[in-house]
Amino acid sequence: ETGVTQSPTHLIKTRGQQVTLRCSSQSGHNTVSWYQQALGQGPQFIFQYYREEENGRGNFPPRFSGLQFPNYSSELNVNALELDDSALYLCASSPGMADHRSGYTFGSGTRLTVV
Amino acid sequence: RKEVEQDPGPFNVPEGATVAFNCTYSNSASQSFFWYRQDCRKEPKLLMSVYSSGNEDGRFTAQLNRASQYISLLIRDSKLSDSATYLCAINTNAGKSTFGDGTTLTVKP
């Protein structure tokens, strides 16, 4: 059973640029959630994808967008990067919305630095 | 007020001590409850789910108090390797977790 993999692991971007982060969900999991974790804080919910459809969104502006593909892998896109976007971006997969007791399996994250 | 609140600590305890963390939540419709462990600069890892009747996994005991809207994590016989940040997570809608900011534990020799 493969776990959740994220790429790249680290990234440095300039303010105003665009970035795409990628996530492969754990085998058998059809739900992917993206979180932003700033230093010293807990993960903040960005959005969730279930079977290629967005299923809920947190308090993030529209320049944060995403996709889920038929194989349940997912992308997070951020346009017009701001300095405050610097954070650890975590992808979490879970078996499905119906199984809300299962908890998440997280990838190791992408550490984004905006300069 | 945040939906999920934790005492940030840090909790500094000697090896062998018993330590307990609480996590309060504001949404009474919350359905599922979890504790995660996060090591420095790593991803959170699921430690245990929290069930209504309380549950235990080795040295770790989790409890839920729905009336007072909090969950707790008790760690007995603390080990150096227990040093980490402990995050609570609450599901208010199926599959989406809201996290606290974590409680930092340092176990000292």
PDB file of N, CA, C and O in Angstrom, chain A residues 12-51:
ATOM      1  N   ILE A  12      10.887  27.708  -3.823  1.00  0.00           N
ATOM      2  CA  ILE A  12      11.032  29.142  -3.561  1.00  0.00           C
ATOM      3  C   ILE A  12      10.496  29.893  -4.760  1.00  0.00           C
ATOM      4  O   ILE A  12      10.893  29.614  -5.902  1.00  0.00           O
ATOM      5  N   LYS A  13       9.571  30.795  -4.509  1.00  0.00           N
ATOM      6  CA  LYS A  13       8.948  31.565  -5.572  1.00  0.00           C
ATOM      7  C   LYS A  13       9.010  33.046  -5.223  1.00  0.00           C
ATOM      8  O   LYS A  13       9.136  33.428  -4.053  1.00  0.00           O
ATOM      9  N   THR A  14       8.859  33.853  -6.262  1.00  0.00           N
ATOM     10  CA  THR A  14       8.846  35.301  -6.090  1.00  0.00           C
ATOM     11  C   THR A  14       7.409  35.790  -6.003  1.00  0.00           C
ATOM     12  O   THR A  14       6.511  35.226  -6.663  1.00  0.00           O
ATOM     13  N   ARG A  15       7.197  36.810  -5.191  1.00  0.00           N
ATOM     14  CA  ARG A  15       5.866  37.406  -5.069  1.00  0.00           C
ATOM     15  C   ARG A  15       5.285  37.717  -6.448  1.00  0.00           C
ATOM     16  O   ARG A  15       5.981  38.250  -7.317  1.00  0.00           O
ATOM     17  N   GLY A  16       4.018  37.352  -6.640  1.00  0.00           N
ATOM     18  CA  GLY A  16       3.339  37.578  -7.905  1.00  0.00           C
ATOM     19  C   GLY A  16       3.358  36.379  -8.843  1.00  0.00           C
ATOM     20  O   GLY A  16       2.548  36.314  -9.777  1.00  0.00           O
ATOM     21  N   GLN A  17       4.259  35.433  -8.591  1.00  0.00           N
ATOM     22  CA  GLN A  17       4.315  34.248  -9.444  1.00  0.00           C
ATOM     23  C   GLN A  17       3.185  33.284  -9.129  1.00  0.00           C
ATOM     24  O   GLN A  17       2.396  33.469  -8.192  1.00  0.00           O
ATOM     25  N   GLN A  18       3.119  32.215  -9.918  1.00  0.00           N
ATOM     26  CA  GLN A  18       2.115  31.181  -9.746  1.00  0.00           C
ATOM     27  C   GLN A  18       2.831  29.874  -9.391  1.00  0.00           C
ATOM     28  O   GLN A  18       3.981  29.662  -9.785  1.00  0.00           O
ATOM     29  N   VAL A  19       2.145  29.007  -8.642  1.00  0.00           N
ATOM     30  CA  VAL A  19       2.761  27.742  -8.262  1.00  0.00           C
ATOM     31  C   VAL A  19       1.724  26.619  -8.347  1.00  0.00           C
ATOM     32  O   VAL A  19       0.519  26.851  -8.141  1.00  0.00           O
ATOM     33  N   THR A  20       2.196  25.425  -8.706  1.00  0.00           N
ATOM     34  CA  THR A  20       1.355  24.221  -8.715  1.00  0.00           C
ATOM     35  C   THR A  20       2.001  23.165  -7.847  1.00  0.00           C
ATOM     36  O   THR A  20       3.179  22.826  -8.044  1.00  0.00           O
ATOM     37  N   LEU A  21       1.246  22.683  -6.888  1.00  0.00           N
ATOM     38  CA  LEU A  21       1.712  21.613  -6.003  1.00  0.00           C
ATOM     39  C   LEU A  21       0.919  20.351  -6.333  1.00  0.00           C
ATOM     40  O   LEU A  21      -0.271  20.427  -6.651  1.00  0.00           O
ATOM     41  N   ARG A  22       1.569  19.212  -6.203  1.00  0.00           N
ATOM     42  CA  ARG A  22       0.957  17.956  -6.614  1.00  0.00           C
ATOM     43  C   ARG A  22       0.892  16.942  -5.478  1.00  0.00           C
ATOM     44  O   ARG A  22       1.743  16.932  -4.589  1.00  0.00           O
ATOM     45  N   CYS A  23      -0.108  16.083  -5.565  1.00  0.00           N
ATOM     46  CA  CYS A  23      -0.343  15.112  -4.512  1.00  0.00           C
ATOM     47  C   CYS A  23      -0.908  13.830  -5.121  1.00  0.00           C
ATOM     48  O   CYS A  23      -1.853  13.881  -5.917  1.00  0.00           O
ATOM     49  N   SER A  24      -0.331  12.706  -4.749  1.00  0.00           N
ATOM     50  CA  SER A  24      -0.895  11.406  -5.104  1.00  0.00           C
ATOM     51  C   SER A  24      -1.481  10.793  -3.844  1.00  0.00           C
ATOM     52  O   SER A  24      -0.774  10.640  -2.843  1.00  0.00           O
ATOM     53  N   SER A  25      -2.754  10.462  -3.900  1.00  0.00           N
ATOM     54  CA  SER A  25      -3.422   9.962  -2.701  1.00  0.00           C
ATOM     55  C   SER A  25      -3.047   8.507  -2.433  1.00  0.00           C
ATOM     56  O   SER A  25      -2.525   7.804  -3.293  1.00  0.00           O
ATOM     57  N   GLN A  26      -3.322   8.087  -1.224  1.00  0.00           N
ATOM     58  CA  GLN A  26      -3.055   6.706  -0.837  1.00  0.00           C
ATOM     59  C   GLN A  26      -3.970   5.775  -1.627  1.00  0.00           C
ATOM     60  O   GLN A  26      -5.128   6.118  -1.905  1.00  0.00           O
ATOM     61  N   SER A  27      -3.443   4.629  -1.973  1.00  0.00           N
ATOM     62  CA  SER A  27      -4.219   3.644  -2.717  1.00  0.00           C
ATOM     63  C   SER A  27      -5.530   3.345  -1.997  1.00  0.00           C
ATOM     64  O   SER A  27      -5.564   3.104  -0.788  1.00  0.00           O
ATOM     65  N   GLY A  28      -6.634   3.403  -2.753  1.00  0.00           N
ATOM     66  CA  GLY A  28      -7.935   3.109  -2.162  1.00  0.00           C
ATOM     67  C   GLY A  28      -8.648   4.322  -1.592  1.00  0.00           C
ATOM     68  O   GLY A  28      -9.800   4.223  -1.171  1.00  0.00           O
ATOM     69  N   HIS A  29      -7.974   5.472  -1.549  1.00  0.00           N
ATOM     70  CA  HIS A  29      -8.580   6.694  -1.025  1.00  0.00           C
ATOM     71  C   HIS A  29      -9.067   7.568  -2.182  1.00  0.00           C
ATOM     72  O   HIS A  29      -8.312   7.847  -3.114  1.00  0.00           O
ATOM     73  N   ASN A  30     -10.336   8.012  -2.101  1.00  0.00           N
ATOM     74  CA  ASN A  30     -10.874   8.837  -3.178  1.00  0.00           C
ATOM     75  C   ASN A  30     -11.073  10.292  -2.790  1.00  0.00           C
ATOM     76  O   ASN A  30     -11.598  11.085  -3.567  1.00  0.00           O
ATOM     77  N   THR A  31     -10.670  10.643  -1.598  1.00  0.00           N
ATOM     78  CA  THR A  31     -10.875  12.012  -1.100  1.00  0.00           C
ATOM     79  C   THR A  31      -9.528  12.628  -0.753  1.00  0.00           C
ATOM     80  O   THR A  31      -8.717  12.012  -0.058  1.00  0.00           O
ATOM     81  N   VAL A  32      -9.312  13.828  -1.250  1.00  0.00           N
ATOM     82  CA  VAL A  32      -8.065  14.553  -0.987  1.00  0.00           C
ATOM     83  C   VAL A  32      -8.405  15.918  -0.409  1.00  0.00           C
ATOM     84  O   VAL A  32      -9.260  16.630  -0.937  1.00  0.00           O
ATOM     85  N   SER A  33      -7.744  16.265   0.673  1.00  0.00           N
ATOM     86  CA  SER A  33      -7.925  17.573   1.301  1.00  0.00           C
ATOM     87  C   SER A  33      -6.583  18.297   1.324  1.00  0.00           C
ATOM     88  O   SER A  33      -5.548  17.664   1.538  1.00  0.00           O
ATOM     89  N   TRP A  34      -6.632  19.585   1.120  1.00  0.00           N
ATOM     90  CA  TRP A  34      -5.409  20.407   1.155  1.00  0.00           C
ATOM     91  C   TRP A  34      -5.466  21.336   2.364  1.00  0.00           C
ATOM     92  O   TRP A  34      -6.512  21.936   2.662  1.00  0.00           O
ATOM     93  N   TYR A  35      -4.323  21.450   3.019  1.00  0.00           N
ATOM     94  CA  TYR A  35      -4.205  22.309   4.179  1.00  0.00           C
ATOM     95  C   TYR A  35      -2.968  23.191   4.049  1.00  0.00           C
ATOM     96  O   TYR A  35      -1.952  22.780   3.461  1.00  0.00           O
ATOM     97  N   GLN A  36      -3.054  24.380   4.650  1.00  0.00           N
ATOM     98  CA  GLN A  36      -1.918  25.286   4.755  1.00  0.00           C
ATOM     99  C   GLN A  36      -1.524  25.358   6.227  1.00  0.00           C
ATOM    100  O   GLN A  36      -2.384  25.584   7.081  1.00  0.00           O
ATOM    101  N   GLN A  37      -0.250  25.156   6.515  1.00  0.00           N
ATOM    102  CA  GLN A  37       0.195  25.244   7.898  1.00  0.00           C
ATOM    103  C   GLN A  37       1.323  26.260   8.020  1.00  0.00           C
ATOM    104  O   GLN A  37       2.432  26.025   7.540  1.00  0.00           O
ATOM    105  N   ALA A  38       1.012  27.384   8.643  1.00  0.00           N
ATOM    106  CA  ALA A  38       2.035  28.394   8.926  1.00  0.00           C
ATOM    107  C   ALA A  38       2.783  27.987  10.189  1.00  0.00           C
ATOM    108  O   ALA A  38       2.293  27.188  11.005  1.00  0.00           O
ATOM    109  N   LEU A  39       3.947  28.538  10.360  1.00  0.00           N
ATOM    110  CA  LEU A  39       4.790  28.193  11.510  1.00  0.00           C
ATOM    111  C   LEU A  39       4.067  28.476  12.816  1.00  0.00           C
ATOM    112  O   LEU A  39       3.502  29.555  13.010  1.00  0.00           O
ATOM    113  N   GLY A  40       4.035  27.483  13.682  1.00  0.00           N
ATOM    114  CA  GLY A  40       3.436  27.668  14.996  1.00  0.00           C
ATOM    115  C   GLY A  40       1.922  27.569  15.031  1.00  0.00           C
ATOM    116  O   GLY A  40       1.311  27.808  16.078  1.00  0.00           O
ATOM    117  N   GLN A  41       1.330  27.232  13.905  1.00  0.00           N
ATOM    118  CA  GLN A  41      -0.125  27.107  13.852  1.00  0.00           C
ATOM    119  C   GLN A  41      -0.527  25.712  13.415  1.00  0.00           C
ATOM    120  O   GLN A  41       0.286  24.956  12.885  1.00  0.00           O
ATOM    121  N   GLY A  42      -1.799  25.411  13.606  1.00  0.00           N
ATOM    122  CA  GLY A  42      -2.314  24.147  13.109  1.00  0.00           C
ATOM    123  C   GLY A  42      -2.640  24.242  11.629  1.00  0.00           C
ATOM    124  O   GLY A  42      -2.700  25.335  11.060  1.00  0.00           O
ATOM    125  N   PRO A  43      -2.828  23.098  10.982  1.00  0.00           N
ATOM    126  CA  PRO A  43      -3.210  23.112   9.567  1.00  0.00           C
ATOM    127  C   PRO A  43      -4.552  23.814   9.365  1.00  0.00           C
ATOM    128  O   PRO A  43      -5.496  23.576  10.123  1.00  0.00           O
ATOM    129  N   GLN A  44      -4.622  24.658   8.348  1.00  0.00           N
ATOM    130  CA  GLN A  44      -5.847  25.378   8.011  1.00  0.00           C
ATOM    131  C   GLN A  44      -6.421  24.783   6.722  1.00  0.00           C
ATOM    132  O   GLN A  44      -5.714  24.690   5.716  1.00  0.00           O
ATOM    133  N   PHE A  45      -7.694  24.457   6.745  1.00  0.00           N
ATOM    134  CA  PHE A  45      -8.367  23.802   5.622  1.00  0.00           C
ATOM    135  C   PHE A  45      -8.480  24.746   4.433  1.00  0.00           C
ATOM    136  O   PHE A  45      -9.019  25.851   4.553  1.00  0.00           O
ATOM    137  N   ILE A  46      -7.983  24.280   3.273  1.00  0.00           N
ATOM    138  CA  ILE A  46      -8.101  25.068   2.044  1.00  0.00           C
ATOM    139  C   ILE A  46      -9.318  24.593   1.260  1.00  0.00           C
ATOM    140  O   ILE A  46     -10.242  25.357   1.006  1.00  0.00           O
ATOM    141  N   PHE A  47      -9.304  23.341   0.831  1.00  0.00           N
ATOM    142  CA  PHE A  47     -10.455  22.717   0.184  1.00  0.00           C
ATOM    143  C   PHE A  47     -10.280  21.209   0.152  1.00  0.00           C
ATOM    144  O   PHE A  47      -9.218  20.673   0.482  1.00  0.00           O
ATOM    145  N   GLN A  48     -11.360  20.570  -0.245  1.00  0.00           N
ATOM    146  CA  GLN A  48     -11.375  19.110  -0.323  1.00  0.00           C
ATOM    147  C   GLN A  48     -11.948  18.696  -1.674  1.00  0.00           C
ATOM    148  O   GLN A  48     -12.883  19.343  -2.197  1.00  0.00           O
ATOM    149  N   TYR A  49     -11.428  17.620  -2.220  1.00  0.00           N
ATOM    150  CA  TYR A  49     -11.949  17.049  -3.459  1.00  0.00           C
ATOM    151  C   TYR A  49     -12.391  15.616  -3.213  1.00  0.00           C
ATOM    152  O   TYR A  49     -11.693  14.824  -2.565  1.00  0.00           O
ATOM    153  N   TYR A  50     -13.563  15.325  -3.752  1.00  0.00           N
ATOM    154  CA  TYR A  50     -14.121  13.978  -3.661  1.00  0.00           C
ATOM    155  C   TYR A  50     -14.593  13.587  -5.050  1.00  0.00           C
ATOM    156  O   TYR A  50     -15.453  14.260  -5.624  1.00  0.00           O
ATOM    157  N   ARG A  51     -14.006  12.530  -5.574  1.00  0.00           N
ATOM    158  CA  ARG A  51     -14.364  12.044  -6.910  1.00  0.00           C
ATOM    159  C   ARG A  51     -14.388  13.181  -7.938  1.00  0.00           C
ATOM    160  O   ARG A  51     -15.371  13.362  -8.663  1.00  0.00           O
TER     161      ARG A  51
END
